CSV table of C-alpha atoms in Angstrom, one decimal:
chain,number,residue,atom,x,y,z
A,19,UNK,CA,-49.8,-29.9,-12.9
A,20,UNK,CA,-52.4,-28.9,-10.4
A,21,UNK,CA,-54.7,-30.6,-7.9
A,22,UNK,CA,-58.2,-29.4,-8.2
A,23,UNK,CA,-60.5,-28.9,-5.3
A,24,UNK,CA,-63.8,-27.4,-6.5
A,25,UNK,CA,-67.0,-25.7,-5.5
A,26,UNK,CA,-66.1,-24.7,-5.9
A,27,UNK,CA,-63.7,-27.3,-7.4
A,28,UNK,CA,-60.3,-28.4,-6.4
A,29,UNK,CA,-57.3,-30.3,-8.0
A,30,UNK,CA,-53.6,-30.2,-8.2
A,31,UNK,CA,-51.3,-29.0,-11.0
A,32,UNK,CA,-48.8,-30.7,-13.1
A,33,UNK,CA,-45.2,-30.9,-11.7
A,34,UNK,CA,-43.0,-27.9,-12.3
A,35,UNK,CA,-40.0,-28.3,-14.5
A,36,UNK,CA,-37.9,-25.3,-13.4
A,37,UNK,CA,-38.0,-21.7,-12.2
A,38,UNK,CA,-40.2,-19.8,-9.8
A,39,UNK,CA,-43.9,-20.4,-9.6
A,40,UNK,CA,-45.0,-17.7,-12.1
A,41,UNK,CA,-48.3,-16.0,-11.5
A,42,UNK,CA,-48.7,-16.7,-7.8
A,43,UNK,CA,-47.4,-13.4,-6.7
A,44,UNK,CA,-49.7,-11.6,-9.2
A,45,UNK,CA,-53.4,-12.0,-8.9
A,46,UNK,CA,-53.6,-14.5,-6.1
A,47,UNK,CA,-51.2,-12.6,-3.7
A,48,UNK,CA,-52.8,-9.2,-4.2
A,49,UNK,CA,-56.4,-9.5,-5.3
A,50,UNK,CA,-57.7,-13.1,-5.0
A,51,UNK,CA,-58.6,-15.4,-7.8
A,52,UNK,CA,-57.8,-15.0,-11.5
A,53,UNK,CA,-60.5,-13.8,-13.8
A,54,UNK,CA,-61.2,-17.4,-14.9
A,55,UNK,CA,-62.3,-18.2,-11.4
A,56,UNK,CA,-59.3,-20.2,-10.4
A,57,UNK,CA,-56.8,-19.6,-7.6
A,58,UNK,CA,-53.8,-21.4,-6.2
A,59,UNK,CA,-54.2,-22.9,-2.8
A,60,UNK,CA,-51.0,-21.3,-1.5
A,61,UNK,CA,-50.2,-18.5,0.9
A,62,UNK,CA,-47.8,-15.6,0.3
A,63,UNK,CA,-47.0,-12.5,2.4
A,64,UNK,CA,-49.7,-10.6,0.4
A,65,UNK,CA,-52.5,-13.1,0.8
A,66,UNK,CA,-53.4,-16.1,2.9
A,67,UNK,CA,-54.8,-19.4,1.7
A,68,UNK,CA,-58.2,-18.4,3.3
A,69,UNK,CA,-58.5,-15.1,1.3
A,70,UNK,CA,-57.8,-16.7,-2.1
A,71,UNK,CA,-60.1,-19.7,-2.3
A,72,UNK,CA,-63.6,-18.5,-1.6
A,73,UNK,CA,-66.0,-19.7,1.1
A,74,UNK,CA,-66.8,-23.3,-0.2
A,75,UNK,CA,-68.1,-25.9,-0.4
A,76,UNK,CA,-65.3,-27.7,-2.3
A,77,UNK,CA,-65.5,-30.9,-4.4
A,78,UNK,CA,-62.9,-32.8,-6.3
A,79,UNK,CA,-63.0,-33.5,-10.0
A,80,UNK,CA,-65.1,-36.6,-9.3
A,81,UNK,CA,-67.8,-34.6,-7.4
A,82,UNK,CA,-66.7,-35.9,-3.9
A,83,UNK,CA,-67.1,-33.2,-1.2
A,84,UNK,CA,-63.9,-32.3,0.5
A,85,UNK,CA,-65.3,-29.6,2.8
A,86,UNK,CA,-68.5,-27.5,3.2
A,87,UNK,CA,-66.7,-24.4,4.4
A,88,UNK,CA,-63.4,-22.9,5.4
A,89,UNK,CA,-63.5,-24.1,9.0
A,90,UNK,CA,-64.1,-27.7,7.8
A,91,UNK,CA,-61.5,-27.4,5.1
A,92,UNK,CA,-58.7,-26.3,7.4
A,93,UNK,CA,-59.8,-28.3,10.5
A,94,UNK,CA,-60.4,-31.6,8.8
A,95,UNK,CA,-58.0,-34.2,9.7
A,96,UNK,CA,-58.1,-36.7,6.8
A,97,UNK,CA,-57.7,-40.3,7.7
A,98,UNK,CA,-55.7,-42.6,5.4
A,99,UNK,CA,-58.9,-44.4,4.3
A,100,UNK,CA,-60.5,-41.1,3.4
A,101,UNK,CA,-57.8,-40.2,0.9
A,102,UNK,CA,-58.3,-42.8,-1.8
A,103,UNK,CA,-59.1,-40.8,-4.8
A,104,UNK,CA,-60.0,-37.7,-2.8
A,105,UNK,CA,-57.2,-35.3,-3.8
A,106,UNK,CA,-56.6,-35.7,-7.6
A,107,UNK,CA,-55.0,-33.7,-10.4
A,108,UNK,CA,-56.9,-31.5,-12.9
A,109,UNK,CA,-57.8,-34.6,-14.9
A,110,UNK,CA,-59.1,-36.6,-12.0
A,111,UNK,CA,-56.0,-38.8,-11.8
A,112,UNK,CA,-54.4,-39.8,-8.5
A,113,UNK,CA,-51.2,-38.0,-7.5
A,114,UNK,CA,-48.2,-40.3,-7.8
A,115,UNK,CA,-46.9,-41.2,-4.3
A,116,UNK,CA,-43.4,-39.8,-5.1
A,117,UNK,CA,-45.0,-36.4,-5.9
A,118,UNK,CA,-47.4,-36.2,-2.9
A,119,UNK,CA,-45.9,-33.0,-1.4
A,120,UNK,CA,-48.1,-30.1,-2.6
A,121,UNK,CA,-46.8,-26.5,-2.3
A,122,UNK,CA,-48.9,-24.4,0.1
A,123,UNK,CA,-46.7,-22.0,2.1
A,124,UNK,CA,-49.5,-22.3,4.7
A,125,UNK,CA,-49.8,-23.3,8.4
A,126,UNK,CA,-52.5,-25.8,9.2
A,127,UNK,CA,-55.1,-23.1,9.8
A,128,UNK,CA,-54.5,-21.6,6.3
A,129,UNK,CA,-52.4,-18.6,7.4
A,130,UNK,CA,-49.0,-17.9,6.0
A,131,UNK,CA,-46.2,-20.1,7.3
A,132,UNK,CA,-43.5,-17.5,7.8
A,133,UNK,CA,-40.2,-18.2,6.0
A,134,UNK,CA,-41.7,-21.1,3.9
A,135,UNK,CA,-43.0,-19.5,0.7
A,136,UNK,CA,-39.8,-19.4,-1.4
A,137,UNK,CA,-39.7,-15.6,-1.2
A,138,UNK,CA,-43.4,-15.3,-2.1
A,139,UNK,CA,-43.0,-18.0,-4.8
A,140,UNK,CA,-40.4,-16.0,-6.7
A,141,UNK,CA,-37.4,-18.1,-5.9
A,142,UNK,CA,-36.2,-21.4,-7.5
A,143,UNK,CA,-33.1,-21.4,-5.3
A,144,UNK,CA,-31.9,-24.5,-3.4
A,145,UNK,CA,-31.8,-22.2,-0.4
A,146,UNK,CA,-35.0,-21.3,1.4
A,147,UNK,CA,-37.9,-23.4,2.3
A,148,UNK,CA,-41.3,-24.3,0.9
A,149,UNK,CA,-44.2,-25.5,3.2
A,150,UNK,CA,-46.0,-28.4,1.7
A,151,UNK,CA,-49.0,-30.5,2.4
A,152,UNK,CA,-49.6,-34.2,1.6
A,153,UNK,CA,-52.0,-35.2,-1.1
A,154,UNK,CA,-52.0,-38.7,0.3
A,155,UNK,CA,-52.3,-39.2,4.1
A,156,UNK,CA,-49.8,-41.8,5.1
A,157,UNK,CA,-50.9,-44.6,7.5
A,158,UNK,CA,-47.5,-44.4,9.3
A,159,UNK,CA,-48.2,-42.0,12.2
A,160,UNK,CA,-44.5,-40.8,12.0
A,161,UNK,CA,-45.5,-38.8,8.9
A,162,UNK,CA,-47.8,-35.8,9.0
A,163,UNK,CA,-51.4,-36.3,8.0
A,164,UNK,CA,-51.8,-32.6,7.1
A,165,UNK,CA,-53.0,-31.9,3.5
A,166,UNK,CA,-51.9,-28.3,3.7
A,167,UNK,CA,-49.0,-28.1,6.2
A,168,UNK,CA,-47.1,-31.3,6.6
A,169,UNK,CA,-43.5,-30.1,6.6
A,170,UNK,CA,-41.0,-27.8,4.8
A,171,UNK,CA,-39.1,-28.9,1.7
A,172,UNK,CA,-35.4,-28.2,2.0
A,173,UNK,CA,-35.2,-25.7,-0.9
A,174,UNK,CA,-37.2,-24.0,-3.6
A,175,UNK,CA,-35.7,-25.7,-6.7
A,176,UNK,CA,-37.0,-28.8,-8.4
A,177,UNK,CA,-34.3,-31.1,-7.0
A,178,UNK,CA,-34.9,-30.0,-3.4
A,179,UNK,CA,-38.7,-30.6,-3.8
A,180,UNK,CA,-38.1,-34.0,-5.4
A,181,UNK,CA,-35.7,-35.0,-2.6
A,182,UNK,CA,-38.7,-35.1,-0.2
A,183,UNK,CA,-41.5,-36.3,-2.4
A,184,UNK,CA,-42.5,-33.2,-4.3
A,185,UNK,CA,-42.8,-32.1,-7.9
A,186,UNK,CA,-43.8,-28.4,-7.6
A,187,UNK,CA,-47.5,-29.1,-7.6
A,188,UNK,CA,-50.1,-26.6,-6.3
A,189,UNK,CA,-53.6,-27.1,-5.1
A,190,UNK,CA,-56.0,-25.3,-7.5
A,191,UNK,CA,-59.4,-24.1,-6.3
A,192,UNK,CA,-62.0,-23.1,-8.9
A,193,UNK,CA,-64.6,-20.7,-7.6
A,194,UNK,CA,-68.1,-20.7,-8.9
């Protein structure tokens, strides 16, 4: 599954079932978006989040603006009340709360979070780490409010991601 953020459009993907994230070390990590105009919102050693998603603005599947430009996208601190229905999957549906960790591999500013990209998204090992953001911003201040850099998952396999509230989803950005 994906989470779509458009404008350019944006959304999240379906949960992964097993294995590495195929395709993210191909076109996105070396040359930007795929020919169909989509790109994952994740960083790898070959490409940062910034370089792969265009300049904005971005809207969700319902047409709600997420951010006008890159600075606003990465600087925006979403408040819990802002999040209702804002980050959705490719069908416009809310992300289940127990799958709110979205794989990014990025620091809050959209640059690569060293050591947190599951070997550039090629590993499905329980070892390693995957930086994730939250698709819902918790009202509890003890939890990160970052949509792109909340914390590291304790491994790169489906079980490790699920243990902390993830399902292997990615942010997807469609570029006009």
